[in-house]
Amino acid sequence: MTVTTTATAAPREKQTEPKTDPNYQRRRRARRVLVYAVLIAGVVPTVLPFIWLVRSALMDNNQMFIAPPEWIPHPFEWANFSGALTAQPFARYFLNTMIIEVFTVTGTLLTCSIAAFSFSRLRWRGRNVVFGILLSGLMLPQAVLLVPTFLMWDAAQAINTYYPLIVPAWFGGAGGGIFNVFLLRQFFLTIPYELDEAAYIDGASPWRVFWQVIVPLSKPALMVVGIFTFIRTWNEFLDPLIYLNDSSKFTLALGLASFQGTYNAQWGYLMAAATATILPIILLFFFAQRYLIEGVTLTGVKG
Amino acid sequence: MKTKHGVSGQSRLERRWGLLLAMPAIVGFIVFTLVPMAASAVISLTDWTIGSAASFVGVDNYLQMFTRDPLFLKSLGVTTYYTLGAVPLTLIVAFAIAMLLNAKVRGLGVYRTIYYLPTLVPSVANAVLWLWIFNPDFGLLNSTLRQLGMPTSNWVFSEAAVVPSLILMSTWGFGNIMVIFLAGLQGVPRHLYEAVAIDGGGAWRQFRHVTLPMMTPVLFYNLVTSIIGTFQVFNQAYIMTQGGPNNASTFYVYYLYTTAFTKSEMGYASALAWALFVLVMVITVVLFRSSRRWVYYEMGAAR
């Protein structure tokens, strides 16, 4: 096998001499140029909507509706931000969102990590079957649960409260949250079991092993789950829409949607408000970029 | 649990703690997934509308969907149309860019960050932004097209263009899938490419015989999650088009939402939810079946 392949490959290499052949070099260089050309060409449509967003958020109405469009705001209309963010109580929406975030992120981190610990490092009968069943919930379109879950919260008289948005997080994130259990479990499996054993020999309980051995070693993975949960909660629209009626209880996403319904032609205001809801997430991303990219990587490749 | 040492104190400890720590996730699955599923199956057999008494109607709701409800078929068609457009387009763009980024590009991190940024935009802000981009008079798209002397469109305000417009918009968020692809590509062992190169294979054959087969598991993962995602499109329809014009963007979950929360027809909405569940299950099963023929799993990975 190897003999025949080298035999056929060798003469071809002789003929072209790839490393020195000017033709080959030229083709190679042409290909590099093409790669960069396409990548840069792709950056333009990716970035343009952001520029359009910021440019519109800082433009006054006179300049906004000039054709062909102008790109540099003149003057910079910072009043769009103050105007939009006070036209509806966005500070309140922000506060509401943060309250929900605190409880959702904490609950998800705690209950998902203890479950992942149980599914990866404690042996009990039926463990893998149970994990498999929980994992099957991932394939379930969450929209299917909309009506019955609403009726359940309605029966519990919890409509127009934050309970429907927070409580599921304290039960393994519920629904799509099992994904976090999966992710953390994958990470926990990479930690050598000898560490647990040593602690058990010293008389530690499983809780202490979890809290003093596994958690300190899993900060990057916990960070990823925390950030993903934060972003998902920040973006959540359908649940707040269904469960929250009082505008004083609205989240940012819900507030922005209702703002859009009221000020639907005030593009300066709308873009300023949109920018204000996007900015915190972008800042969070730059702060935690390394963890995030790693997290996405972990989900796809090992999944 | 049978271990070499028999049932020890340790294994009893693990069993007790194992169940305890997994309990929140298990309870969450039962309360927030299993029970709602069962409840909605029962409700789907009634004609319950909030505010009036419910009576048992058997499978009438399901019959109604297929025989007396043109909007059901319409929403199914619209959602399928969207899925068939958005999923392949996003996957191809994401894969192509990931391939380019994998070609030892200088400044990889910068490109990756730029392409990833749109996926961070919260979906409500995204909808508001794109509504302005699609604005027929002063939006980014028509302004640009007009300047280039090209034909303009009414985008989401036209019955024929609304779904293609939303597909275009969804492509902006290809970054998440791209990052997963890129991680997969970086995991392809170099020696496989070298083997093909030694056999005299060029770039195309390396792609066809190494990259593509090695990437099929990642491709499969992205395909399944994308399809489940596109079948649940809601925010765009709610914020941008209200299902219009002329129901051309009445996506399935939007239709389900209006049935349940505008018309209060909980019985019929539950039937719609179950139909969606069955549909997504069928698609998933078919995909998994087909995956045996085209998804390549390395033997070493299976344990």
Coordinates of C-alpha atoms in Angstrom, one line a residue:
Chain A
M1 CA 0.0 0.0 0.0
T2 CA 2.5 2.5 1.2
V3 CA 4.9 1.4 -1.5
T4 CA 2.4 2.1 -4.3
T5 CA 1.3 5.4 -3.0
T6 CA 4.8 6.8 -2.6
A7 CA 5.7 5.3 -6.0
T8 CA 2.9 7.3 -7.7
A9 CA 3.4 10.4 -5.6
A10 CA 7.1 10.6 -6.1
P11 CA 7.3 11.3 -9.8
R12 CA 4.5 13.9 -9.6
E13 CA 6.4 15.7 -6.9
K14 CA 9.5 15.6 -9.1
Q15 CA 7.6 17.2 -12.0
T16 CA 6.2 20.2 -10.1
E17 CA 8.6 20.8 -7.2
P18 CA 5.8 22.5 -5.1
K19 CA 8.0 24.5 -2.8
T20 CA 10.0 26.2 -5.5
D21 CA 7.7 26.1 -8.4
P22 CA 6.8 29.8 -9.1
N23 CA 3.4 28.7 -10.4
Y24 CA 2.6 27.0 -7.2
Q25 CA 3.8 29.9 -5.1
R26 CA 1.7 32.3 -7.1
R27 CA -1.4 30.1 -6.8
R28 CA -0.8 29.9 -3.1
R29 CA -0.5 33.6 -2.7
A30 CA -3.6 34.1 -4.8
R31 CA -5.5 31.8 -2.5
R32 CA -4.3 33.7 0.6
V33 CA -5.4 37.0 -0.9
L34 CA -8.8 35.4 -1.7
V35 CA -9.3 34.2 1.9
Y36 CA -8.6 37.6 3.3
A37 CA -10.7 39.3 0.7
V38 CA -13.7 37.1 1.5
L39 CA -13.2 37.5 5.3
I40 CA -13.0 41.3 5.0
A41 CA -16.0 41.4 2.6
G42 CA -17.9 39.4 5.2
V43 CA -17.1 41.9 7.9
V44 CA -18.8 44.7 6.1
P45 CA -22.4 43.3 6.3
T46 CA -21.7 42.1 9.8
V47 CA -20.7 45.4 11.1
L48 CA -22.9 47.7 9.1
P49 CA -26.1 47.1 11.1
F50 CA -24.2 48.1 14.3
I51 CA -23.0 51.3 12.7
W52 CA -26.5 52.0 11.4
L53 CA -27.8 51.4 15.0
V54 CA -25.3 53.8 16.7
R55 CA -25.5 56.4 13.9
S56 CA -29.3 56.4 14.1
A57 CA -29.2 56.5 17.9
L58 CA -27.1 59.7 17.8
M59 CA -28.9 61.5 15.0
D60 CA -31.7 64.1 15.1
N61 CA -34.8 63.7 13.1
N62 CA -33.8 66.3 10.5
Q63 CA -30.8 64.4 9.5
M64 CA -32.3 61.0 9.9
F65 CA -34.6 61.3 6.9
I66 CA -32.2 62.7 4.3
A67 CA -31.7 60.7 1.2
P68 CA -29.0 59.4 0.4
P69 CA -28.4 58.7 4.1
E70 CA -25.7 60.5 6.0
W71 CA -23.4 58.5 8.3
I72 CA -21.9 61.0 10.7
P73 CA -24.4 62.6 13.0
H74 CA -24.3 66.3 13.0
P75 CA -24.9 67.4 15.7
F76 CA -24.5 64.4 17.9
E77 CA -28.0 64.1 19.4
W78 CA -27.3 62.7 22.8
A79 CA -30.8 63.8 23.8
N80 CA -32.1 60.7 22.1
F81 CA -30.7 58.7 25.0
S82 CA -32.0 60.8 27.8
G83 CA -35.3 61.3 25.9
A84 CA -35.9 57.6 25.2
L85 CA -34.7 56.3 28.5
T86 CA -37.0 58.7 30.4
A87 CA -40.0 58.4 28.1
Q88 CA -40.6 55.0 29.6
P89 CA -39.1 54.0 33.0
F90 CA -36.1 52.2 31.6
A91 CA -34.2 52.5 34.8
R92 CA -37.0 50.6 36.5
Y93 CA -36.9 47.9 33.7
F94 CA -33.2 47.6 34.2
L95 CA -33.6 47.2 38.0
N96 CA -36.4 44.6 37.4
T97 CA -34.2 42.7 35.0
M98 CA -31.3 42.7 37.4
I99 CA -33.5 41.3 40.2
I100 CA -34.6 38.5 38.0
E101 CA -31.0 37.9 36.9
V102 CA -29.7 37.6 40.5
F103 CA -32.2 34.9 41.4
T104 CA -32.1 33.1 38.0
V105 CA -28.3 33.0 37.8
T106 CA -27.9 31.9 41.4
G107 CA -30.5 29.2 41.2
T108 CA -29.2 27.8 37.9
L109 CA -25.6 27.7 39.1
L110 CA -26.5 26.0 42.4
T111 CA -29.0 23.4 41.3
C112 CA -27.3 22.6 37.9
S113 CA -23.9 22.1 39.5
I114 CA -25.1 19.9 42.3
A115 CA -27.0 17.8 39.8
A116 CA -24.0 17.6 37.5
F117 CA -21.9 16.6 40.5
S118 CA -24.3 13.8 41.3
F119 CA -24.5 12.6 37.7
S120 CA -20.7 12.6 37.2
R121 CA -19.1 11.7 40.5
L122 CA -21.5 9.9 42.8
R123 CA -22.6 6.4 42.0
W124 CA -26.3 5.5 42.5
R125 CA -28.6 3.0 40.9
G126 CA -30.5 4.3 37.9
R127 CA -28.2 7.4 37.6
N128 CA -27.5 7.1 33.9
V129 CA -31.1 6.3 33.0
V130 CA -32.3 9.3 34.9
F131 CA -29.7 11.5 33.3
G132 CA -30.7 10.3 29.8
I133 CA -34.3 11.0 30.5
L134 CA -33.6 14.5 31.7
L135 CA -31.4 15.1 28.7
S136 CA -34.2 14.1 26.3
G137 CA -35.9 17.2 27.5
L138 CA -33.4 19.2 25.4
M139 CA -35.1 18.0 22.2
L140 CA -38.4 19.3 23.4
P141 CA -39.5 22.6 21.8
Q142 CA -40.1 24.8 24.9
A143 CA -43.1 26.4 23.1
V144 CA -45.0 23.2 23.6
L145 CA -45.0 23.8 27.4
L146 CA -46.3 27.4 27.1
V147 CA -50.0 26.9 27.7
P148 CA -50.0 24.3 30.5
T149 CA -47.2 26.1 32.3
F150 CA -49.1 29.3 32.1
L151 CA -52.3 27.6 33.5
M152 CA -50.2 26.1 36.3
W153 CA -48.9 29.5 37.4
D154 CA -52.3 30.9 36.9
A155 CA -53.7 28.3 39.3
A156 CA -50.9 29.2 41.8
Q157 CA -52.0 32.9 41.5
A158 CA -48.5 33.8 40.4
I159 CA -49.4 35.7 37.3
N160 CA -47.9 39.2 37.3
T161 CA -45.2 38.1 39.7
Y162 CA -41.6 37.1 39.1
Y163 CA -42.1 33.6 40.4
P164 CA -42.8 32.0 37.0
L165 CA -39.5 33.5 35.7
I166 CA -37.4 32.6 38.7
V167 CA -38.6 29.4 40.3
P168 CA -37.7 27.1 37.4
A169 CA -34.1 28.2 37.7
W170 CA -34.0 26.7 41.2
F171 CA -35.0 23.3 39.8
G172 CA -32.1 22.6 37.5
G173 CA -32.9 25.6 35.4
A174 CA -35.9 23.4 34.2
G175 CA -36.6 22.9 30.5
G176 CA -33.6 24.0 28.5
G177 CA -31.6 24.3 31.7
I178 CA -30.6 20.7 31.7
F179 CA -28.1 21.7 29.0
N180 CA -26.2 23.4 31.8
V181 CA -26.1 20.2 33.8
F182 CA -24.8 18.5 30.7
L183 CA -22.1 21.1 30.2
L184 CA -21.0 21.1 33.8
R185 CA -21.0 17.3 33.9
Q186 CA -18.7 17.2 30.9
F187 CA -16.3 19.5 32.7
F188 CA -16.5 17.6 36.1
L189 CA -15.6 14.4 34.3
T190 CA -12.3 15.8 33.3
I191 CA -11.3 16.2 37.0
P192 CA -9.3 13.2 38.3
Y193 CA -11.4 11.1 40.7
E194 CA -8.3 10.6 43.0
L195 CA -9.0 14.0 44.4
D196 CA -12.5 12.9 45.6
E197 CA -11.1 9.7 47.0
A198 CA -8.4 11.4 49.0
A199 CA -11.0 13.7 50.5
Y200 CA -13.3 10.8 51.3
I201 CA -10.5 9.0 53.0
D202 CA -10.1 12.1 55.2
G203 CA -13.7 11.6 56.2
A204 CA -15.2 14.3 54.0
S205 CA -18.9 14.1 53.0
P206 CA -19.9 14.3 49.3
W207 CA -21.1 17.9 50.0
R208 CA -17.7 18.9 51.2
V209 CA -16.1 17.2 48.2
F210 CA -18.4 19.1 45.9
W211 CA -17.9 22.4 47.7
Q212 CA -14.2 22.3 48.5
V213 CA -12.8 20.1 45.7
I214 CA -15.0 20.3 42.6
V215 CA -16.3 23.9 42.8
P216 CA -12.9 25.6 43.2
L217 CA -11.5 23.6 40.2
S218 CA -14.6 24.3 38.0
K219 CA -14.6 28.1 38.1
P220 CA -14.3 28.5 34.3
A221 CA -17.1 26.1 33.6
L222 CA -19.3 27.7 36.2
M223 CA -18.5 31.1 34.8
V224 CA -19.6 29.9 31.3
V225 CA -22.9 28.6 32.7
G226 CA -23.4 31.8 34.7
I227 CA -22.8 34.1 31.7
F228 CA -24.9 32.0 29.4
T229 CA -27.8 32.1 31.9
F230 CA -27.4 35.8 32.4
I231 CA -27.5 36.4 28.6
R232 CA -30.5 34.1 28.1
T233 CA -32.4 35.7 30.9
W234 CA -31.6 39.2 29.6
N235 CA -32.9 38.2 26.2
E236 CA -36.0 36.3 27.4
F237 CA -39.1 37.8 25.8
L238 CA -41.9 35.3 25.5
D239 CA -42.1 34.4 29.2
P240 CA -42.1 38.0 30.6
L241 CA -44.7 38.8 27.9
I242 CA -47.0 36.1 29.1
Y243 CA -46.5 36.5 32.9
L244 CA -46.0 40.2 33.5
N245 CA -49.0 42.6 33.1
D246 CA -48.0 45.7 35.0
S247 CA -45.6 47.9 33.1
S248 CA -43.9 48.7 36.4
K249 CA -42.8 45.1 36.5
F250 CA -41.5 44.9 32.9
T251 CA -38.1 43.6 32.0
L252 CA -35.8 45.5 29.6
A253 CA -36.8 43.2 26.7
L254 CA -40.5 43.7 27.4
G255 CA -40.0 47.4 28.0
L256 CA -38.3 47.8 24.7
A257 CA -41.0 45.9 22.9
S258 CA -43.7 48.1 24.4
F259 CA -41.6 51.2 23.7
Q260 CA -41.5 50.1 20.1
G261 CA -45.2 49.8 20.0
T262 CA -45.7 53.4 21.3
Y263 CA -42.9 55.2 19.6
N264 CA -42.9 53.3 16.3
A265 CA -41.7 56.1 14.1
Q266 CA -39.3 57.8 16.5
W267 CA -36.2 56.0 15.1
G268 CA -33.7 58.1 17.1
Y269 CA -35.4 57.2 20.4
L270 CA -35.9 53.5 19.3
M271 CA -32.3 53.0 18.3
A272 CA -31.1 54.8 21.5
A273 CA -33.2 52.4 23.6
A274 CA -32.1 49.4 21.6
T275 CA -28.4 50.4 22.1
A276 CA -29.0 50.8 25.8
T277 CA -30.2 47.2 26.0
I278 CA -27.5 45.8 23.8
L279 CA -24.6 47.6 25.4
P280 CA -24.5 45.8 28.8
I281 CA -24.3 42.4 27.0
I282 CA -21.6 43.5 24.6
L283 CA -19.6 44.9 27.6
L284 CA -20.1 41.6 29.5
F285 CA -18.9 39.8 26.4
F286 CA -15.6 41.7 26.2
F287 CA -15.1 41.2 29.8
A288 CA -15.6 37.5 29.7
Q289 CA -14.9 36.7 26.0
R290 CA -12.4 34.0 26.7
Y291 CA -14.8 32.0 28.8
L292 CA -17.6 32.5 26.4
I293 CA -15.9 31.2 23.3
E294 CA -14.6 28.3 25.3
G295 CA -18.1 27.6 26.4
V296 CA -19.6 27.6 22.9
T297 CA -16.7 25.3 21.9
L298 CA -17.4 22.9 24.7
T299 CA -21.1 22.6 23.9
G300 CA -20.6 21.9 20.2
V301 CA -17.7 19.6 20.0
K302 CA -18.4 17.4 22.9
G303 CA -22.1 17.4 22.2
Chain B
M1 CA -24.1 -1.2 43.3
K2 CA -21.8 -4.1 43.5
T3 CA -18.2 -3.2 44.1
K4 CA -15.2 -5.3 44.9
H5 CA -15.7 -4.4 48.5
G6 CA -19.4 -5.1 48.6
V7 CA -21.9 -2.6 49.9
S8 CA -19.8 -0.2 51.9
G9 CA -20.6 2.9 53.9
Q10 CA -19.2 4.9 51.1
S11 CA -21.6 3.6 48.5
R12 CA -24.5 4.1 50.8
L13 CA -23.3 7.7 51.3
E14 CA -23.0 8.2 47.6
R15 CA -26.5 6.8 46.9
R16 CA -28.1 9.0 49.5
W17 CA -26.2 12.2 48.4
G18 CA -26.5 11.3 44.8
L19 CA -30.3 11.3 44.9
L20 CA -30.5 14.3 47.1
L21 CA -28.3 16.5 44.9
A22 CA -30.0 15.4 41.7
M23 CA -33.4 15.9 43.2
P24 CA -34.0 19.6 42.2
A25 CA -33.3 18.8 38.6
I26 CA -35.5 15.7 38.7
V27 CA -38.3 17.5 40.4
G28 CA -37.9 20.3 37.9
F29 CA -38.2 17.9 35.0
I30 CA -41.4 16.4 36.5
V31 CA -43.1 19.6 37.5
F32 CA -42.0 21.8 34.6
T33 CA -41.9 19.3 31.7
L34 CA -43.7 16.0 32.3
V35 CA -46.8 17.3 34.2
P36 CA -47.3 20.2 31.7
M37 CA -46.9 17.8 28.8
A38 CA -49.5 15.4 30.2
A39 CA -51.8 18.3 31.2
S40 CA -51.7 19.8 27.7
A41 CA -52.5 16.4 26.2
V42 CA -55.7 16.3 28.3
I43 CA -56.6 19.9 27.7
S44 CA -56.1 19.4 23.9
L45 CA -59.0 17.0 24.0
T46 CA -61.4 19.7 25.3
D47 CA -62.8 22.9 23.8
W48 CA -61.8 24.9 26.9
T49 CA -61.8 28.7 26.3
I50 CA -60.9 30.8 29.3
G51 CA -64.1 32.2 30.8
S52 CA -66.4 29.4 29.8
A53 CA -66.9 25.8 30.8
A54 CA -64.8 23.1 29.1
S55 CA -66.3 20.0 27.6
F56 CA -64.6 16.9 26.2
V57 CA -64.5 16.9 22.4
G58 CA -62.2 14.0 21.7
V59 CA -59.8 14.5 18.8
D60 CA -62.0 17.2 17.3
N61 CA -59.3 19.9 17.8
Y62 CA -56.9 17.8 15.8
L63 CA -59.5 17.2 13.1
Q64 CA -60.2 20.9 13.0
M65 CA -56.5 21.7 12.4
F66 CA -56.3 19.7 9.2
T67 CA -59.8 20.2 7.9
R68 CA -61.3 23.5 9.1
D69 CA -58.4 25.8 9.9
P70 CA -56.6 27.3 7.0
L71 CA -54.4 29.4 9.3
F72 CA -52.9 26.2 10.9
L73 CA -51.8 25.0 7.5
K74 CA -50.7 28.5 6.6
S75 CA -48.5 28.8 9.7
L76 CA -47.1 25.4 9.2
G77 CA -46.2 26.4 5.6
V78 CA -44.7 29.7 6.7
T79 CA -42.6 28.1 9.4
T80 CA -41.4 25.3 7.0
Y81 CA -40.5 27.9 4.4
Y82 CA -38.5 29.9 7.0
T83 CA -36.8 26.7 8.2
L84 CA -35.8 25.5 4.7
G85 CA -34.4 28.9 4.0
A86 CA -32.7 30.0 7.2
V87 CA -31.2 26.7 8.3
P88 CA -29.2 25.8 5.2
L89 CA -28.2 29.4 4.5
T90 CA -27.0 30.0 8.1
L91 CA -25.2 26.6 8.2
I92 CA -23.5 27.2 4.8
V93 CA -22.4 30.7 5.6
A94 CA -21.2 29.7 9.1
F95 CA -19.3 26.7 7.7
A96 CA -17.7 28.7 4.9
I97 CA -16.5 31.4 7.2
A98 CA -15.2 28.9 9.7
M99 CA -13.3 27.2 6.9
L100 CA -11.7 30.5 6.0
L101 CA -10.8 31.3 9.6
N102 CA -9.3 27.9 10.0
A103 CA -6.8 28.6 7.1
K104 CA -4.2 29.9 9.5
V105 CA -5.5 33.4 9.3
R106 CA -3.7 36.3 11.0
G107 CA -6.0 38.1 13.4
L108 CA -8.2 35.1 13.9
G109 CA -9.5 36.4 17.3
V110 CA -10.5 39.7 15.8
Y111 CA -12.5 38.2 13.0
R112 CA -14.1 35.7 15.3
T113 CA -15.2 38.4 17.7
I114 CA -16.6 40.5 14.9
Y115 CA -18.6 37.7 13.4
Y116 CA -19.8 36.6 16.9
L117 CA -21.1 40.0 18.0
P118 CA -24.5 39.9 16.2
T119 CA -25.4 36.8 18.1
L120 CA -25.2 38.8 21.4
V121 CA -27.8 41.3 20.3
P122 CA -30.9 40.6 22.4
S123 CA -33.7 39.4 20.1
V124 CA -36.1 42.3 20.9
A125 CA -33.4 44.9 20.2
N126 CA -32.5 42.9 17.1
A127 CA -36.1 43.0 15.9
V128 CA -36.4 46.8 16.5
L129 CA -33.0 47.4 14.8
W130 CA -34.0 45.3 11.7
L131 CA -37.4 47.0 11.5
W132 CA -35.4 50.2 10.9
I133 CA -33.0 48.5 8.5
F134 CA -35.9 47.2 6.5
N135 CA -37.7 50.6 6.5
P136 CA -38.8 51.0 2.8
D137 CA -38.2 54.8 2.7
F138 CA -35.1 55.5 4.9
G139 CA -33.8 52.1 6.0
L140 CA -30.3 51.0 5.5
L141 CA -31.1 48.4 2.9
N142 CA -33.3 50.4 0.5
S143 CA -31.0 53.5 0.9
T144 CA -28.0 51.5 -0.1
L145 CA -29.8 49.7 -3.0
R146 CA -31.1 53.1 -4.3
Q147 CA -27.6 54.5 -4.2
L148 CA -26.3 51.6 -6.2
G149 CA -29.1 52.0 -8.6
M150 CA -30.6 48.7 -7.8
P151 CA -34.3 47.7 -7.3
T152 CA -35.6 48.2 -3.8
S153 CA -38.1 46.0 -1.8
N154 CA -40.7 46.5 0.8
W155 CA -39.0 43.8 2.8
V156 CA -41.1 42.7 5.8
F157 CA -44.0 44.9 4.7
S158 CA -44.5 42.9 1.5
E159 CA -46.4 39.6 1.5
A160 CA -43.9 37.9 -0.9
A161 CA -40.7 39.3 0.7
V162 CA -41.5 39.0 4.4
V163 CA -40.1 35.5 5.0
P164 CA -37.0 35.9 2.8
S165 CA -36.4 39.2 4.7
L166 CA -36.5 37.4 8.0
I167 CA -34.3 34.7 6.6
L168 CA -31.8 37.3 5.6
M169 CA -32.0 38.8 9.1
S170 CA -31.4 35.4 10.7
T171 CA -28.3 34.9 8.7
W172 CA -26.8 37.9 10.5
G173 CA -26.6 35.8 13.6
F174 CA -24.5 33.0 12.1
G175 CA -21.7 33.6 14.5
N176 CA -22.7 31.1 17.2
I177 CA -22.8 28.2 14.8
M178 CA -19.6 29.5 13.2
V179 CA -17.7 29.3 16.5
I180 CA -18.9 25.7 17.0
F181 CA -17.8 24.8 13.5
L182 CA -14.4 26.5 14.0
A183 CA -13.8 24.5 17.1
G184 CA -14.6 21.3 15.3
L185 CA -12.3 22.2 12.4
Q186 CA -9.5 22.9 14.8
G187 CA -10.0 19.5 16.2
V188 CA -9.5 17.6 12.9
P189 CA -6.1 15.8 13.3
R190 CA -3.4 17.2 11.0
H191 CA -2.1 13.8 10.1
L192 CA -5.3 13.0 8.1
Y193 CA -4.6 15.9 5.8
E194 CA -1.0 14.9 5.5
A195 CA -2.1 11.4 4.5
V196 CA -4.3 12.7 1.7
A197 CA -1.5 15.1 0.6
I198 CA 0.9 12.2 0.4
D199 CA -1.5 10.4 -1.8
G200 CA -1.4 13.4 -4.1
G201 CA -4.7 14.8 -3.0
G202 CA -5.3 18.6 -3.4
A203 CA -7.4 21.0 -1.4
W204 CA -10.7 19.6 -2.8
R205 CA -9.9 16.0 -1.9
Q206 CA -8.7 17.1 1.6
F207 CA -12.0 18.8 2.0
R208 CA -14.1 16.0 0.5
H209 CA -12.4 13.1 2.3
V210 CA -11.2 14.6 5.6
T211 CA -12.9 17.8 6.5
L212 CA -16.4 16.9 5.5
P213 CA -16.6 13.5 7.1
M214 CA -14.8 14.6 10.3
M215 CA -17.2 17.5 10.6
T216 CA -20.4 15.6 10.1
P217 CA -21.1 15.2 13.9
V218 CA -20.8 18.9 14.4
L219 CA -22.9 19.5 11.3
F220 CA -25.5 17.2 12.6
Y221 CA -25.6 18.8 16.1
N222 CA -26.0 22.3 14.5
L223 CA -28.6 21.0 12.1
V224 CA -30.8 19.5 14.8
T225 CA -30.6 22.5 17.2
S226 CA -31.1 25.0 14.4
I227 CA -34.3 23.2 13.2
I228 CA -35.7 23.0 16.7
G229 CA -34.9 26.7 17.0
T230 CA -36.4 27.9 13.7
F231 CA -39.7 26.0 14.4
Q232 CA -40.1 28.2 17.5
V233 CA -39.6 31.6 15.9
F234 CA -41.8 34.1 17.7
N235 CA -40.3 37.4 18.5
Q236 CA -39.9 38.6 14.9
A237 CA -43.5 37.9 14.1
Y238 CA -44.7 39.5 17.4
I239 CA -42.6 42.7 17.2
M240 CA -42.0 43.3 13.5
T241 CA -44.9 42.0 11.5
Q242 CA -47.8 40.9 13.9
G243 CA -47.9 37.9 11.6
G244 CA -48.6 40.0 8.5
P245 CA -48.9 41.1 5.9
N246 CA -52.0 38.9 5.1
N247 CA -50.7 36.2 7.5
A248 CA -47.5 35.8 5.4
S249 CA -45.4 35.7 8.6
T250 CA -47.8 33.9 10.9
F251 CA -45.2 31.5 12.3
Y252 CA -46.4 28.4 14.2
V253 CA -45.6 29.6 17.7
Y254 CA -47.0 33.0 17.0
Y255 CA -50.2 31.4 15.9
L256 CA -50.1 29.2 19.0
Y257 CA -49.6 32.3 21.2
T258 CA -52.4 34.3 19.7
T259 CA -54.7 31.3 19.9
A260 CA -53.9 30.9 23.6
F261 CA -53.4 34.4 24.8
T262 CA -55.4 36.6 22.5
K263 CA -58.4 34.3 21.8
S264 CA -58.0 32.4 25.1
E265 CA -58.7 29.1 23.3
M266 CA -56.6 26.9 25.6
G267 CA -58.0 23.6 24.3
Y268 CA -57.2 24.4 20.7
A269 CA -53.8 25.9 21.6
S270 CA -52.8 22.8 23.5
A271 CA -53.7 20.7 20.5
L272 CA -51.5 23.0 18.4
A273 CA -48.7 22.5 20.9
W274 CA -48.9 18.8 20.8
A275 CA -49.0 18.8 17.0
L276 CA -45.8 20.9 17.1
F277 CA -44.3 18.4 19.6
V278 CA -45.1 15.5 17.4
L279 CA -43.8 17.2 14.3
V280 CA -40.5 18.2 15.8
M281 CA -40.1 14.7 17.3
V282 CA -40.7 13.1 13.8
I283 CA -38.2 15.5 12.2
T284 CA -35.6 14.7 15.0
V285 CA -36.1 10.9 14.7
V286 CA -35.9 11.1 10.9
L287 CA -32.7 13.1 11.2
F288 CA -31.2 10.7 13.8
R289 CA -32.1 7.7 11.5
S290 CA -30.5 9.3 8.5
S291 CA -27.5 10.3 10.6
R292 CA -26.4 6.7 10.7
R293 CA -25.8 6.9 7.0
W294 CA -24.0 10.2 6.8
V295 CA -22.6 11.1 10.2
Y296 CA -19.2 9.7 10.9
Y297 CA -18.2 8.9 14.5
E298 CA -14.7 8.0 15.3
M299 CA -14.5 4.7 17.0
G300 CA -12.3 6.0 19.8
A301 CA -15.0 8.5 20.9
A302 CA -17.6 5.9 21.7
R303 CA -17.2 4.5 25.2

